[in-house]
PDB file of C-alpha atoms in Angstrom:
ATOM      1  CA  MET W   5       4.972  37.681 -21.678  1.00 60.00           C
ATOM      2  CA  THR W   6       1.817  35.614 -22.189  1.00 78.00           C
ATOM      3  CA  ARG W   7       3.806  33.172 -24.288  1.00 79.00           C
ATOM      4  CA  VAL W   8       6.145  32.513 -21.386  1.00 76.00           C
ATOM      5  CA  THR W   9       3.225  32.197 -18.984  1.00 83.00           C
ATOM      6  CA  ASN W  10       1.470  29.723 -21.267  1.00 82.00           C
ATOM      7  CA  ALA W  11       4.674  27.728 -21.670  1.00 81.00           C
ATOM      8  CA  LEU W  12       5.124  27.575 -17.885  1.00 86.00           C
ATOM      9  CA  LYS W  13       1.539  26.403 -17.454  1.00 86.00           C
ATOM     10  CA  ILE W  14       2.072  23.636 -20.007  1.00 87.00           C
ATOM     11  CA  ILE W  15       5.333  22.589 -18.347  1.00 89.00           C
ATOM     12  CA  GLY W  16       3.552  22.536 -14.980  1.00 88.00           C
ATOM     13  CA  ILE W  17       0.764  20.351 -16.330  1.00 90.00           C
ATOM     14  CA  TYR W  18       3.268  17.924 -17.848  1.00 89.00           C
ATOM     15  CA  ALA W  19       5.209  17.840 -14.576  1.00 90.00           C
ATOM     16  CA  VAL W  20       2.072  16.936 -12.615  1.00 90.00           C
ATOM     17  CA  LEU W  21       1.070  14.297 -15.160  1.00 86.00           C
ATOM     18  CA  GLY W  22       4.600  12.873 -15.133  1.00 87.00           C
ATOM     19  CA  PHE W  23       4.559  12.657 -11.351  1.00 89.00           C
ATOM     20  CA  LEU W  24       1.190  10.884 -11.411  1.00 84.00           C
ATOM     21  CA  LEU W  25       2.492   8.470 -14.032  1.00 80.00           C
ATOM     22  CA  PHE W  26       5.504   7.756 -11.810  1.00 85.00           C
ATOM     23  CA  LEU W  27       3.200   7.020  -8.855  1.00 82.00           C
ATOM     24  CA  PHE W  28       1.022   4.682 -10.925  1.00 80.00           C
ATOM     25  CA  ILE W  29       4.069   2.806 -12.225  1.00 78.00           C
ATOM     26  CA  PHE W  30       5.529   2.507  -8.723  1.00 80.00           C
ATOM     27  CA  HIS W  31       2.279   1.163  -7.277  1.00 77.00           C
ATOM     28  CA  TYR W  32       1.830  -1.196 -10.234  1.00 80.00           C
ATOM     29  CA  HIS W  33       5.314  -2.588  -9.563  1.00 76.00           C
ATOM     30  CA  GLU W  34       4.337  -3.133  -5.922  1.00 79.00           C
ATOM     31  CA  ASP W  35       1.151  -4.882  -7.042  1.00 79.00           C
ATOM     32  CA  LEU W  36       3.176  -7.209  -9.283  1.00 77.00           C
ATOM     33  CA  GLY W  37       5.169  -8.195  -6.188  1.00 78.00           C
ATOM     34  CA  ARG W  38       1.950  -8.928  -4.331  1.00 79.00           C
ATOM     35  CA  LYS W  39       0.782 -11.021  -7.285  1.00 82.00           C
ATOM     36  CA  LYS W  40       4.024 -13.039  -7.076  1.00 83.00           C
ATOM     37  CA  ALA W  41       3.388 -13.532  -3.362  1.00 80.00           C
ATOM     38  CA  ILE W  42      -0.061 -14.967  -4.085  1.00 77.00           C
ATOM     39  CA  GLU W  43       1.279 -17.194  -6.844  1.00 82.00           C
ATOM     40  CA  SER W  44       4.067 -18.524  -4.621  1.00 80.00           C
ATOM     41  CA  GLN W  45       1.477 -19.772  -2.116  1.00 83.00           C
ATOM     42  CA  GLN W  46       4.180 -19.398   0.555  1.00 84.00           C
ATOM     43  CA  ARG W  47       2.380 -18.488   3.753  1.00 89.00           C
ATOM     44  CA  ALA W  48       3.715 -16.842   6.875  1.00 91.00           C
ATOM     45  CA  VAL W  49       2.245 -15.460  10.064  1.00 93.00           C
ATOM     46  CA  ALA W  50       2.803 -11.751  10.661  1.00 93.00           C
ATOM     47  CA  THR W  51       2.211  -9.935  13.933  1.00 94.00           C
ATOM     48  CA  VAL W  52       0.525  -6.573  14.503  1.00 94.00           C
ATOM     49  CA  THR W  53       3.292  -4.402  15.935  1.00 93.00           C
ATOM     50  CA  SER W  54       2.253  -0.764  15.642  1.00 92.00           C
ATOM     51  CA  LEU W  55      -0.294   1.811  14.551  1.00 91.00           C
ATOM     52  CA  ALA W  56      -0.491   4.087  11.537  1.00 87.00           C
ATOM     53  CA  PRO W  57      -2.269   7.308  12.517  1.00 87.00           C
ATOM     54  CA  THR W  58      -4.147   8.903   9.638  1.00 84.00           C
ATOM     55  CA  THR W  59      -6.263  12.007   9.389  1.00 78.00           C
ATOM     56  CA  PRO W  60      -8.552  11.943   6.367  1.00 69.00           C
ATOM     57  CA  PRO W  61      -8.985  15.271   4.560  1.00 67.00           C
ATOM     58  CA  GLY W  62     -11.713  17.337   6.157  1.00 69.00           C
ATOM     59  CA  TYR W  63     -11.654  15.462   9.471  1.00 73.00           C
ATOM     60  CA  SER W  64     -10.220  16.766  12.723  1.00 75.00           C
ATOM     61  CA  SER W  65     -10.049  13.332  14.372  1.00 81.00           C
ATOM     62  CA  THR W  66      -7.122  10.971  13.941  1.00 84.00           C
ATOM     63  CA  TYR W  67      -7.964   7.483  12.754  1.00 87.00           C
ATOM     64  CA  TYR W  68      -5.748   4.493  13.445  1.00 89.00           C
ATOM     65  CA  ASP W  69      -4.838   1.610  11.181  1.00 90.00           C
ATOM     66  CA  LEU W  70      -2.787  -1.411  12.213  1.00 92.00           C
ATOM     67  CA  ILE W  71       0.667  -2.289  10.881  1.00 93.00           C
ATOM     68  CA  TYR W  72       1.776  -5.921  10.737  1.00 94.00           C
ATOM     69  CA  GLU W  73       5.323  -7.185  10.259  1.00 95.00           C
ATOM     70  CA  TYR W  74       7.090 -10.420   9.504  1.00 94.00           C
ATOM     71  CA  TYR W  75      10.802 -11.178   9.079  1.00 93.00           C
ATOM     72  CA  ASP W  76      11.849 -14.313   7.201  1.00 89.00           C
ATOM     73  CA  GLU W  77      14.945 -16.405   7.918  1.00 88.00           C
ATOM     74  CA  ASN W  78      17.007 -14.171   5.593  1.00 87.00           C
ATOM     75  CA  GLY W  79      16.006 -11.031   7.473  1.00 89.00           C
ATOM     76  CA  THR W  80      13.689  -9.775   4.724  1.00 90.00           C
ATOM     77  CA  ARG W  81      10.983  -7.550   6.184  1.00 93.00           C
ATOM     78  CA  TYR W  82       7.361  -7.907   5.106  1.00 92.00           C
ATOM     79  CA  SER W  83       4.807  -5.392   6.298  1.00 91.00           C
ATOM     80  CA  GLY W  84       1.364  -4.141   5.509  1.00 88.00           C
ATOM     81  CA  THR W  85      -1.523  -2.139   6.851  1.00 88.00           C
ATOM     82  CA  ILE W  86      -4.914  -3.219   8.082  1.00 88.00           C
ATOM     83  CA  ALA W  87      -7.574  -0.510   7.833  1.00 85.00           C
ATOM     84  CA  LEU W  88      -9.154  -0.402  11.269  1.00 84.00           C
ATOM     85  CA  GLY W  89     -10.975   2.917  10.929  1.00 81.00           C
ATOM     86  CA  THR W  90     -11.238   3.818  14.596  1.00 85.00           C
ATOM     87  CA  THR W  91     -10.438   7.002  16.489  1.00 86.00           C
ATOM     88  CA  ASP W  92      -9.956   5.104  19.759  1.00 87.00           C
ATOM     89  CA  ARG W  93      -6.199   4.658  20.225  1.00 87.00           C
ATOM     90  CA  ASP W  94      -6.599   2.279  23.183  1.00 91.00           C
ATOM     91  CA  TYR W  95      -8.898   0.046  21.149  1.00 92.00           C
ATOM     92  CA  ALA W  96      -6.443   0.040  18.259  1.00 90.00           C
ATOM     93  CA  GLU W  97      -3.546  -0.797  20.605  1.00 91.00           C
ATOM     94  CA  SER W  98      -5.517  -3.757  21.954  1.00 92.00           C
ATOM     95  CA  PHE W  99      -4.730  -5.523  18.655  1.00 92.00           C
ATOM     96  CA  TYR W 100      -0.952  -5.532  19.310  1.00 93.00           C
ATOM     97  CA  GLY W 101       0.344  -9.077  19.051  1.00 92.00           C
ATOM     98  CA  THR W 102      -2.555 -10.253  16.875  1.00 91.00           C
ATOM     99  CA  GLU W 103      -1.426 -12.635  14.159  1.00 93.00           C
ATOM    100  CA  VAL W 104      -2.249 -12.192  10.475  1.00 92.00           C
ATOM    101  CA  GLU W 105      -1.703 -14.852   7.822  1.00 92.00           C
ATOM    102  CA  ILE W 106       0.064 -13.469   4.740  1.00 91.00           C
ATOM    103  CA  TYR W 107       1.493 -14.621   1.431  1.00 89.00           C
ATOM    104  CA  ILE W 108       5.154 -13.691   0.860  1.00 89.00           C
ATOM    105  CA  ASP W 109       7.260 -13.660  -2.298  1.00 85.00           C
ATOM    106  CA  GLY W 110      10.805 -13.789  -0.881  1.00 81.00           C
ATOM    107  CA  ASN W 111      11.542 -10.199  -1.931  1.00 82.00           C
ATOM    108  CA  GLY W 112       9.657  -8.155   0.662  1.00 83.00           C
ATOM    109  CA  HIS W 113       6.218  -8.138  -0.986  1.00 83.00           C
ATOM    110  CA  CYS W 114       3.265  -9.564   0.878  1.00 85.00           C
ATOM    111  CA  LEU W 115      -0.503  -9.650   0.939  1.00 80.00           C
ATOM    112  CA  LYS W 116      -2.966 -10.836   3.545  1.00 84.00           C
ATOM    113  CA  VAL W 117      -4.402 -14.234   2.658  1.00 85.00           C
ATOM    114  CA  SER W 118      -7.913 -12.865   3.222  1.00 80.00           C
ATOM    115  CA  GLU W 119      -7.349 -10.150   0.573  1.00 77.00           C
ATOM    116  CA  ALA W 120      -6.004 -12.507  -2.103  1.00 76.00           C
ATOM    117  CA  PRO W 121      -9.380 -13.505  -3.658  1.00 76.00           C
ATOM    118  CA  LYS W 122     -10.354  -9.888  -4.389  1.00 80.00           C
ATOM    119  CA  PHE W 123      -6.853  -8.617  -5.295  1.00 71.00           C
ATOM    120  CA  ASN W 124      -6.673  -6.906  -8.705  1.00 73.00           C
ATOM    121  CA  VAL W 125      -3.098  -6.597  -9.943  1.00 70.00           C
ATOM    122  CA  ASN W 126      -4.187  -4.347 -12.822  1.00 72.00           C
ATOM    123  CA  ARG W 127      -5.952  -1.620 -10.815  1.00 70.00           C
ATOM    124  CA  MET W 128      -3.061   0.854 -11.146  1.00 67.00           C
ATOM    125  CA  LYS W 129      -2.565   0.003 -14.802  1.00 68.00           C
ATOM    126  CA  TYR W 130      -6.205   0.825 -15.472  1.00 70.00           C
ATOM    127  CA  LEU W 131      -5.890   4.120 -13.586  1.00 67.00           C
ATOM    128  CA  CYS W 132      -2.812   4.947 -15.639  1.00 65.00           C
ATOM    129  CA  TYR W 133      -4.685   4.251 -18.869  1.00 67.00           C
ATOM    130  CA  ALA W 134      -7.519   6.473 -17.711  1.00 63.00           C
TER     131      ALA W 134
END
């Protein structure tokens, strides 16, 4: 019986590690799209359209981040999140309609122009290696 239990534990560990590897690869692929957006130097102006409520672990209060969107002439949607870090919903909603300058790649990947200088395309790859 202990052999079966040990085998199940090992399978469980490999399943968790496989899932984490999948997440790292997915996010790395997204980061490559953002890198292409920066390299294209094609700028667009996105608009803050909604909120993303988040509740960090261990906190009872809901924090709000902003979501911006842009649609190009082909109907491709570009969106991203701006970390606002406030619990005041009315304050967060006061940013609706605010414009954000972004880089776009033509395939739905974007990055705020202000984040481009500190963007590290290899951050997920390094986490995966670790």
